[in-house]
Structure formats: structure tokens, C-alpha cells
Coordinates of C-alpha atoms in Angstrom, one line a residue:
Chain A
M12 CA 22.7 -33.0 25.9
A13 CA 25.6 -32.1 28.1
T14 CA 25.5 -31.0 31.7
D15 CA 26.7 -27.7 33.2
A16 CA 25.9 -28.2 36.8
T17 CA 28.1 -25.4 37.8
A18 CA 25.8 -22.8 36.4
G19 CA 22.7 -24.5 37.7
L20 CA 21.5 -24.7 34.1
P21 CA 22.1 -28.4 33.2
C22 CA 20.0 -28.6 30.1
E23 CA 21.7 -27.4 26.9
L24 CA 21.1 -27.2 23.2
T25 CA 23.1 -25.6 20.5
L26 CA 21.7 -24.9 17.0
D27 CA 23.7 -23.8 13.9
I28 CA 21.5 -22.1 11.4
P29 CA 23.2 -21.6 8.0
F30 CA 22.4 -18.4 6.0
P31 CA 23.2 -17.8 2.3
D32 CA 25.7 -14.9 3.3
A33 CA 27.1 -13.1 6.2
R34 CA 24.7 -10.1 5.7
L35 CA 21.6 -12.1 6.3
A36 CA 23.2 -13.9 9.2
S37 CA 24.1 -10.6 10.7
V38 CA 20.6 -9.2 10.1
A39 CA 18.9 -12.4 12.0
L40 CA 21.5 -11.9 14.9
N41 CA 20.6 -8.3 15.3
A42 CA 16.8 -8.6 15.0
I43 CA 16.7 -11.6 17.5
R44 CA 19.2 -10.8 20.2
V45 CA 17.5 -7.6 21.3
D46 CA 14.7 -9.3 23.2
K47 CA 16.1 -10.8 26.4
E48 CA 15.1 -14.2 27.7
L49 CA 12.2 -13.6 30.1
S50 CA 13.3 -16.2 32.7
L51 CA 16.5 -16.0 34.7
L52 CA 16.4 -19.9 34.5
V53 CA 17.2 -19.9 30.8
K54 CA 20.5 -18.4 29.3
R55 CA 20.8 -17.7 25.5
D56 CA 24.0 -16.9 23.6
L57 CA 23.8 -15.8 20.0
S58 CA 26.7 -15.4 17.7
V59 CA 27.6 -15.7 14.0
I60 CA 30.4 -18.1 13.1
P61 CA 32.1 -18.9 9.8
A62 CA 30.7 -21.7 7.7
D63 CA 32.9 -24.8 7.2
G64 CA 35.8 -24.1 4.9
S65 CA 34.9 -20.4 4.5
S66 CA 35.8 -17.1 6.1
D67 CA 32.2 -15.8 5.8
Q68 CA 30.4 -15.4 9.1
S69 CA 27.3 -16.9 7.5
V70 CA 26.1 -19.3 10.4
L71 CA 23.9 -18.0 13.2
R72 CA 24.8 -20.1 16.4
V73 CA 22.4 -20.1 19.4
E74 CA 23.4 -21.8 22.5
Y75 CA 20.7 -22.4 25.2
K76 CA 21.3 -23.5 28.7
A77 CA 18.2 -24.0 31.0
A78 CA 17.3 -25.3 34.4
T79 CA 14.8 -28.0 33.1
N80 CA 14.1 -29.6 29.9
R81 CA 10.7 -28.0 29.7
M82 CA 12.0 -24.5 30.1
L83 CA 14.7 -25.3 27.3
R84 CA 11.9 -26.6 25.1
V85 CA 9.6 -23.4 25.5
A86 CA 12.8 -21.0 25.0
V87 CA 14.1 -22.8 21.8
N88 CA 10.4 -23.1 20.4
S89 CA 10.1 -19.4 20.9
F90 CA 13.4 -18.8 19.2
L91 CA 12.5 -20.8 16.2
D92 CA 9.2 -18.9 16.0
S93 CA 11.2 -15.6 15.8
L94 CA 13.6 -17.2 13.4
A95 CA 10.9 -18.4 11.0
L96 CA 9.4 -14.8 10.9
V97 CA 12.8 -13.3 10.1
L98 CA 13.3 -15.8 7.4
E99 CA 10.0 -15.1 5.8
V100 CA 10.6 -11.4 5.9
M101 CA 14.0 -12.0 4.3
E102 CA 12.5 -14.1 1.5
E103 CA 9.6 -11.9 0.7
L104 CA 10.7 -8.4 1.7
D105 CA 14.4 -8.0 1.1
V106 CA 15.3 -5.0 -1.1
D107 CA 16.0 -7.1 -4.3
V108 CA 12.9 -9.3 -3.7
V109 CA 10.6 -6.2 -3.5
E110 CA 12.2 -4.4 -6.4
A111 CA 11.9 -7.4 -8.5
R112 CA 8.2 -7.8 -7.7
Q113 CA 7.6 -4.0 -8.4
K114 CA 9.3 -4.2 -11.7
E115 CA 7.3 -7.3 -12.6
N116 CA 4.0 -5.5 -11.7
S117 CA 4.8 -2.2 -13.5
G118 CA 6.0 -4.1 -16.6
Chain B
M5 CA 21.3 15.7 15.7
D6 CA 20.9 14.6 12.1
N7 CA 19.2 17.5 10.4
T8 CA 19.2 16.1 6.9
I9 CA 15.6 14.7 7.4
A10 CA 14.2 18.2 8.5
K11 CA 15.4 19.7 5.2
K12 CA 13.6 17.1 3.1
K13 CA 10.3 18.4 1.6
R14 CA 8.8 14.7 1.4
R15 CA 9.3 12.5 4.3
I16 CA 7.9 8.9 4.4
A17 CA 7.6 6.3 7.2
L18 CA 6.2 2.9 7.5
G19 CA 4.6 2.0 10.9
C20 CA 4.0 -1.4 12.3
E21 CA 1.5 -1.9 15.1
G22 CA 0.7 -5.1 17.1
S23 CA 0.2 -4.3 20.7
A24 CA -3.2 -6.1 20.8
N25 CA -5.1 -8.3 18.5
K26 CA -4.8 -6.0 15.4
L27 CA -1.8 -6.2 13.2
G28 CA -1.4 -3.0 11.2
I29 CA 1.0 -1.6 8.8
G30 CA 0.7 1.8 7.2
V31 CA 2.7 4.3 5.2
I32 CA 2.4 8.0 5.8
L33 CA 3.8 10.8 3.9
H34 CA 4.7 14.2 5.5
E35 CA 5.1 17.2 3.2
G36 CA 6.2 20.9 3.7
D37 CA 8.6 22.2 6.3
V38 CA 9.0 20.4 9.4
G39 CA 7.0 22.1 12.3
S40 CA 5.3 24.6 10.0
P41 CA 1.5 24.8 10.3
L42 CA 1.4 24.3 6.6
A43 CA 2.9 20.9 6.8
T44 CA 0.6 18.2 5.7
A45 CA 0.2 14.4 6.5
T46 CA -1.1 12.0 3.8
V47 CA -2.2 8.4 4.4
L48 CA -0.6 6.3 1.6
S49 CA -1.6 3.1 2.9
N50 CA -3.4 1.6 6.0
V51 CA -3.7 -2.2 6.0
R52 CA -4.9 -4.2 9.1
H53 CA -5.6 -7.8 9.9
T54 CA -7.5 -8.6 13.1
F55 CA -7.2 -11.8 15.2
V56 CA -10.8 -12.6 16.0
S57 CA -11.3 -15.2 18.8
P58 CA -14.3 -17.4 19.1
P59 CA -17.6 -16.1 20.9
G60 CA -17.1 -16.5 24.7
T61 CA -13.4 -16.2 24.6
G62 CA -10.6 -13.5 24.6
F63 CA -7.5 -13.2 22.6
L64 CA -4.5 -14.9 24.5
P65 CA -1.0 -13.4 24.0
K66 CA 0.5 -16.6 22.5
D67 CA -2.3 -17.1 19.8
T68 CA -2.2 -13.4 19.0
A69 CA 1.5 -13.3 18.5
R70 CA 1.2 -16.3 16.3
H71 CA -1.4 -14.4 14.2
H72 CA 1.0 -11.4 13.9
R73 CA 3.8 -13.6 12.8
S74 CA 1.7 -15.4 10.2
F75 CA 0.2 -12.4 8.7
F76 CA 3.0 -9.8 8.9
V77 CA 4.5 -10.4 5.4
R78 CA 1.1 -10.4 3.8
V79 CA 0.1 -7.2 5.5
A80 CA 3.4 -5.6 4.8
K81 CA 3.4 -6.4 1.1
Q82 CA -0.2 -4.9 0.7
A83 CA 0.8 -1.8 2.6
L84 CA 3.7 -1.3 0.2
S85 CA 1.8 -2.0 -2.9
D86 CA -1.2 0.2 -1.9
A87 CA 1.3 3.0 -1.1
G88 CA 2.8 2.6 -4.5
I89 CA 6.3 3.7 -3.1
S90 CA 9.7 2.0 -3.5
I91 CA 11.9 1.0 -0.5
A92 CA 14.3 3.9 -1.3
D93 CA 11.5 6.4 -0.7
I94 CA 11.1 5.2 2.9
D95 CA 12.9 7.4 5.6
C96 CA 12.3 5.3 8.8
I97 CA 10.5 2.2 10.1
C98 CA 8.4 2.8 13.1
Y99 CA 7.2 0.2 15.5
T100 CA 5.1 0.1 18.7
K101 CA 7.2 -0.2 21.7
G102 CA 4.4 -0.2 24.2
P103 CA 2.2 -0.4 26.2
G104 CA 0.4 -3.7 25.2
M105 CA 0.7 -7.4 25.4
G106 CA 4.3 -8.7 25.5
A107 CA 4.4 -11.5 23.1
P108 CA 2.4 -9.7 20.2
L109 CA 4.5 -6.6 20.7
T110 CA 7.7 -8.5 20.5
S111 CA 6.7 -10.5 17.4
V112 CA 5.9 -7.3 15.5
A113 CA 9.2 -5.6 16.7
V114 CA 11.2 -8.6 15.4
A115 CA 9.8 -8.2 11.9
A116 CA 10.3 -4.4 12.1
R117 CA 13.9 -4.8 13.1
T118 CA 14.4 -7.2 10.4
L119 CA 13.0 -4.8 7.8
A120 CA 15.1 -1.9 9.2
L121 CA 18.2 -3.8 9.0
L122 CA 17.5 -5.4 5.6
W123 CA 16.5 -2.0 4.0
D124 CA 19.2 -0.1 6.0
K125 CA 16.7 2.3 7.6
E126 CA 16.4 3.8 10.9
L127 CA 14.1 2.5 13.6
V128 CA 11.8 4.6 15.7
G129 CA 10.0 3.1 18.7
V130 CA 6.5 4.6 19.3
N131 CA 4.3 4.9 22.4
H132 CA 1.0 3.4 21.3
C133 CA -1.2 6.0 23.1
V134 CA 0.8 8.9 21.6
G135 CA 0.2 7.4 18.2
H136 CA -3.6 7.4 18.7
I137 CA -3.5 11.0 20.0
E138 CA -1.4 12.3 17.1
M139 CA -3.4 10.4 14.4
G140 CA -6.6 11.8 16.0
R141 CA -5.2 15.3 15.8
A142 CA -4.0 15.0 12.3
I143 CA -7.3 13.5 10.9
T144 CA -9.8 15.8 12.8
G145 CA -7.7 18.9 12.9
A146 CA -8.4 19.4 16.6
A147 CA -5.5 21.8 17.6
H148 CA -5.7 21.7 21.5
P149 CA -8.2 19.2 22.6
V150 CA -8.7 17.3 25.7
V151 CA -8.2 13.8 24.7
L152 CA -10.2 10.8 25.9
Y153 CA -8.3 7.7 25.0
V154 CA -10.6 4.7 25.4
S155 CA -9.8 1.1 24.2
G156 CA -9.5 -2.5 25.2
G157 CA -6.4 -1.9 27.2
N158 CA -6.4 1.8 28.1
T159 CA -8.8 4.5 29.6
Q160 CA -7.2 8.0 30.1
V161 CA -8.3 11.6 29.9
I162 CA -5.3 13.5 28.7
A163 CA -4.3 17.2 28.0
Y164 CA -1.2 18.5 26.6
A165 CA 1.1 20.8 28.5
E166 CA 4.7 21.7 28.2
Q167 CA 5.8 18.9 25.8
R168 CA 4.0 16.1 27.6
Y169 CA 0.6 14.5 27.1
R170 CA -0.5 14.7 30.8
I171 CA -2.8 12.2 32.3
F172 CA -5.6 14.0 34.2
G173 CA -7.6 10.7 35.0
E174 CA -7.6 7.1 34.3
T175 CA -9.1 3.8 35.1
L176 CA -8.1 2.4 38.6
D177 CA -8.6 -1.2 37.4
I178 CA -9.6 -2.5 33.9
A179 CA -10.0 -0.4 30.7
V180 CA -13.5 0.5 29.6
G181 CA -13.1 -1.6 26.4
N182 CA -12.0 -4.6 28.5
C183 CA -15.1 -4.2 30.6
L184 CA -17.3 -4.3 27.4
D185 CA -15.2 -7.0 25.7
R186 CA -15.5 -9.3 28.7
F187 CA -19.3 -8.6 29.1
A188 CA -19.5 -9.7 25.4
R189 CA -18.0 -13.0 26.5
T190 CA -20.4 -13.4 29.3
L191 CA -23.4 -13.0 26.8
G192 CA -21.5 -15.2 24.3
I193 CA -21.7 -12.4 21.7
S194 CA -19.5 -12.7 18.5
N195 CA -16.1 -11.1 18.5
D196 CA -16.5 -10.3 14.9
P197 CA -15.8 -7.6 13.8
A198 CA -15.4 -6.5 17.5
P199 CA -17.2 -7.4 20.7
G200 CA -17.7 -3.7 21.4
Y201 CA -19.4 -3.1 18.1
N202 CA -21.8 -6.0 18.6
I203 CA -22.6 -4.7 22.1
E204 CA -23.4 -1.3 20.7
Q205 CA -25.7 -2.8 18.0
L206 CA -27.5 -4.9 20.7
A207 CA -27.9 -1.9 22.9
K208 CA -29.9 -0.2 20.2
Q209 CA -32.7 -2.7 20.7
G210 CA -32.7 -2.3 24.5
G211 CA -33.5 0.7 26.7
R212 CA -36.9 -0.5 28.1
V213 CA -35.3 -0.4 31.6
L214 CA -32.1 1.2 32.8
L215 CA -30.7 -1.5 35.2
D216 CA -28.8 -0.3 38.2
L217 CA -25.2 -0.6 37.9
P218 CA -22.6 0.8 40.4
Y219 CA -21.5 4.3 39.0
A220 CA -17.9 4.4 40.0
V221 CA -16.1 7.8 39.5
K222 CA -13.5 8.6 42.0
G223 CA -12.1 12.1 41.7
M224 CA -10.7 12.2 38.1
D225 CA -10.5 8.4 38.0
C226 CA -12.9 5.6 37.1
S227 CA -13.3 2.0 38.1
F228 CA -14.8 -0.7 35.8
S229 CA -14.2 -4.0 37.4
G230 CA -17.1 -3.7 40.0
I231 CA -19.5 -2.7 37.1
L232 CA -18.5 -5.8 35.2
T233 CA -19.1 -8.0 38.3
R234 CA -22.5 -6.5 38.8
A235 CA -23.3 -6.9 35.1
D236 CA -22.3 -10.5 35.1
E237 CA -24.5 -11.0 38.1
L238 CA -27.4 -9.5 36.3
A239 CA -26.8 -11.6 33.3
A240 CA -26.9 -14.8 35.4
H241 CA -30.0 -13.6 37.1
M242 CA -31.6 -13.0 33.6
K243 CA -30.6 -16.4 32.3
A244 CA -32.3 -18.0 35.4
G245 CA -35.4 -16.2 34.5
G246 CA -35.2 -13.4 37.0
V247 CA -37.0 -10.1 36.6
G248 CA -35.9 -6.5 36.5
P249 CA -36.7 -3.6 39.0
D250 CA -40.1 -3.1 37.3
G251 CA -41.1 -6.9 37.9
E252 CA -40.8 -7.6 34.2
P253 CA -38.1 -9.8 32.4
F254 CA -35.2 -8.0 30.9
T255 CA -33.2 -8.9 27.9
P256 CA -29.4 -9.0 26.8
A257 CA -30.1 -5.9 25.0
D258 CA -31.2 -4.2 28.0
L259 CA -28.1 -5.2 29.8
C260 CA -26.0 -3.8 27.0
F261 CA -27.8 -0.6 26.9
S262 CA -27.5 -0.2 30.8
L263 CA -23.9 -1.1 30.6
Q264 CA -23.1 1.4 27.9
E265 CA -25.1 4.3 29.5
T266 CA -23.4 3.7 32.9
V267 CA -19.7 3.6 31.7
F268 CA -20.1 6.4 29.1
A269 CA -21.7 8.7 31.6
M270 CA -18.7 8.1 33.8
L271 CA -16.3 9.0 30.9
V272 CA -18.3 12.2 30.0
E273 CA -18.0 13.3 33.6
I274 CA -14.3 13.0 33.9
T275 CA -13.7 14.4 30.6
E276 CA -16.0 17.5 31.4
R277 CA -14.0 18.2 34.6
A278 CA -10.7 18.1 32.6
M279 CA -12.0 20.4 30.0
A280 CA -13.2 22.8 32.7
H281 CA -9.7 22.6 34.4
V282 CA -7.6 23.3 31.2
G283 CA -10.2 25.7 29.8
S284 CA -10.7 23.8 26.6
S285 CA -14.0 23.4 24.8
Q286 CA -12.6 20.6 22.3
V287 CA -12.7 17.0 23.2
L288 CA -10.9 14.4 20.8
I289 CA -11.9 10.7 21.3
V290 CA -9.3 8.2 20.3
G291 CA -8.9 4.5 20.7
G292 CA -11.2 1.5 19.7
V293 CA -14.2 2.5 21.9
G294 CA -14.0 5.8 20.4
C295 CA -15.8 4.2 17.4
N296 CA -18.9 3.9 19.5
E297 CA -21.5 6.3 18.2
R298 CA -23.5 6.4 21.5
L299 CA -20.3 7.5 23.3
Q300 CA -19.7 10.1 20.6
E301 CA -23.3 11.3 20.9
M302 CA -23.2 11.7 24.8
M303 CA -19.8 13.4 24.6
G304 CA -21.2 15.6 21.8
A305 CA -24.1 16.8 24.0
M306 CA -21.7 17.6 26.9
A307 CA -19.4 19.6 24.6
A308 CA -22.1 21.5 23.0
D309 CA -23.4 22.7 26.4
R310 CA -19.9 24.0 27.0
G311 CA -20.0 25.7 23.6
G312 CA -17.5 23.2 22.1
S313 CA -17.5 20.3 20.0
V314 CA -16.4 16.7 19.9
Y315 CA -13.9 15.3 17.4
A316 CA -13.9 11.6 16.6
T317 CA -12.6 9.4 13.8
D318 CA -13.9 6.4 12.1
E319 CA -12.8 2.8 12.5
R320 CA -9.9 3.1 10.1
F321 CA -8.1 5.4 12.6
C322 CA -9.8 4.9 16.0
I323 CA -9.1 1.2 16.0
D324 CA -5.4 0.1 16.3
N325 CA -3.7 0.8 13.1
G326 CA -0.2 0.9 11.6
I327 CA -0.6 4.4 10.2
M328 CA -0.7 6.2 13.5
I329 CA 2.6 4.5 14.6
A330 CA 4.1 5.7 11.3
H331 CA 2.8 9.2 11.8
A332 CA 3.7 9.7 15.6
G333 CA 7.0 8.0 14.8
L334 CA 7.8 10.3 11.8
L335 CA 6.9 13.4 13.9
A336 CA 9.6 12.2 16.5
Y337 CA 12.1 11.2 13.7
E338 CA 11.7 14.7 12.1
T339 CA 13.1 16.2 15.5
G340 CA 16.0 13.9 15.4
F341 CA 14.6 11.0 17.6
R342 CA 16.0 7.4 16.8
T343 CA 15.8 4.0 18.5
P344 CA 19.1 2.2 18.0
I345 CA 18.6 -1.5 17.0
N346 CA 20.2 -2.8 20.2
E347 CA 17.9 -0.6 22.2
S348 CA 14.6 -1.5 20.2
T349 CA 13.0 -3.6 23.1
C350 CA 9.3 -3.7 23.8
T351 CA 7.7 -2.8 27.1
Q352 CA 4.2 -3.8 28.4
R353 CA 4.1 -0.8 30.6
F354 CA 4.8 2.7 29.0
R355 CA 2.8 5.6 30.3
T356 CA 1.7 8.2 27.9
D357 CA 3.4 11.0 30.0
E358 CA 6.8 9.4 29.7
V359 CA 7.1 10.6 26.1
L360 CA 8.8 14.0 25.4
V361 CA 6.6 15.6 22.8
K362 CA 9.4 17.5 21.1
W363 CA 7.3 18.1 18.0
R364 CA 4.8 20.4 19.7
K365 CA 5.5 23.8 21.2

């Protein structure tokens, strides 16, 4: 963990979450970034960046800065909870998945 | 304004609700011309899964949000397959913007946004209370009722005027359902299927005595927290082997009976005053407490005295559900209302009268 004493938020964590493609990374970004962090002592930056050796913006990057490690842990855990839900919805309810399931059931 | 939707003969919305301990997802179909009295609303699916906490405890935001996250996909799949529609048939995704508990609201909103983005549909944020009112009107056919909205989180007497649902009276502290739920905890009654339902069943065995509880109507408003305190005190008195006003012991059933009679009488009083004020003889009861048959009976007696009647729905529509969010959301969507993704937040406080009811004259 690096320090960022100037902002008064010394505890930092950056996570890179790879997605299969840029579309899904963008969906995750837009689904999650709407809800603001509830504490002023936690700062979150969400973005999509290219995967290594590709021009596809298929990696979701989240950068957390918090006043204490405890606040950092709570905020990151909450982010991971939301992310897990987004991933499950993508896996089970994306258009192609639903259509494939409906075709299977009708056939 | 996008008028394409208003020209469609069949309009379909999927609604996601999770403001308290019920996760509900439903699909509604509107047919006929928008705004026409001949337009119909048909429930295509209405799936719900409830987070039930152990006896003596309430549902906490964190646990409830976890419940909604873990069941969202299951409930959504069921709602889709029950409705027998394809994704292409859906016009918009509706979600509960508020009021309610922050964490559960947000967990469902995250999933609703993901669906809207994946399926390339527009999103509609819905006021939970307006959802209850519109669903109640659609199911019962009550055209211009005074609405009593009673649940675990809300207690309001509402009447429609000039494109707003106006609040005539409300609780000054806790909701009537919260009073009942918390008293169920005091008695250690099961929360399955719902604490209020179990109080209602127990109350049927009581009634030998009517225990004195503070009747707290203040103008058009009510207060329930003092009643709960007194009921808790009486419960402690009973457990210590104390006796009632007639010198005889009383039971948990007598307490449930007395609590129901007192709080429902208060609700009937403020509802009657609102009916007299707006000159309506119809009363529509919505919200989870609206399932209570004793409340419906007392309200029915009052309405009959005024030459009117009471309209109520059963647990499918009274208790929080996704279909009411789909229905109210689609009504707004048909008038051109949209909630852009970047504005699709949730809010714990969202008053009923903040919503412009553009779909009514």
C-alpha cells in the first residue's frame, strides 16, 4: 500500500478486473459507478483501461483511497459484493444466454 | 419526448423491487391506447422471495442486501420464464428508487442497471409508494379513492389532486407495520411468513379483555411509538405473572388483539376524516398491513356507514412486489419519463407527493 498523505487518505488499493470484452467492462463500469461512496473519507475512481497488448478497453480498474485501513476494507468489500452481482447477472441473463435457454426450453 | 412508445399497442415492462425484506420481480403488459379508459394492465409474472429473520429479530440492511443479491438472478429467471416473453418484447426496466433501506435498494438497483445496459433498454426509477397506489387502483378498479398506505416502513393517508398524490395524514414516528413487527419480536413470534400475519392469527384467539393502550391521533396524524412502548411494558407485566384490569391474567393473544384494535381504530379515524374532506366514499388500502382482514373489516364498516366501500388486494399485490414497480414505471414511461443510467441512484427518503403523476388527469 502506497501513501497519499497530501489528500489525507493514506490507505490505497487498486484492483484490475479483466472482462471478456470491452462491452461487458463498460456495462460493469456504468452499473457500479452511479452509487457514490457514502463516506467522505473514502475516495473511489472507476475506469476502463486496455488489456495488455490490446486496444480493447476490457479491464475495469478501481482505485480506492481511504483514511483508515478499516474503511478501505469495508469499501472494497462492498465494491466486490456489487461486482459479484453484476458478473452473475452477465453470466445468467445476458441476451445471448437468455435466448439460448429459451430456445433449449422450447425445443 | 419520445412518442414511439405511446403508439405501441402492446407495452411491456419488467419491475425490480427490493426496498425492504422482499425481493420482487414482475412483468406487466399494457394494451390499448395510452391514457384511454379502455387500456388494460395484465400481470404476466410476479415472483417474490422474502428474507425472513429468526424470531425475536428484525431484518438488518446488510443481511437483507445480501439476500437480494443472492436471489436476484434466480427470481429474475423465474419472472422471465413465467411471463413467457423474449427480451425483445420488453420496453423498459423499472426499479425502486425509494423510499426504503439504502443497502437493499442499492443492491437491486445495481442489478437493474446491469440488465438495462446488457439488454439495451431504458431505465425508469419508481417511487415505491406510488407503485403501491397504482397497483391497488389497477387491481381493484377503484377510480378516485382515498388511499391508506400502511406497511412496515410507511403509514400515510393519501388523496389524489392535480397530478400529485397528496399526503393528508401520516405517522409522526414509526410506521404502523413497524409497531406490529417490533411487538412480534417482543413476544418472540415467528417472522414466517410475516410477523404481522402471525399477530393477526394470534389476535383471533384473544379479546377477553381490551387492554388500555394510548390512543394517539393528533389532528390528521398518528403516533405509534408510545403505543409500542406501552404494549412492551404490558408484555413484561404479563410475563412476570401480572393481571389485567379485571384482576384476571391475560395472554399474548389478548395483547395482540388490543394492539390491533387500538392502532386500526386510529387509522380508520384519520382515513374517515380524509374521506369527508375530499368527498370520496371509496377507500383503497395498500401496503403489507393492508392484508390484515381485521383492518379491512373495520375500514369496511366505516366506509359502509358513509355509503361507500373498501377496496383491498390480497397478499400478491399488498405485500411488496415487483409487478407494482413495473406497472407504475410503465405508466410513467408511457408519458415520456426516463431515468438516465448516470442518474439512476436510490434514495432512502422519497416522499409520495414529490412525484408528478403525469398519467392522470
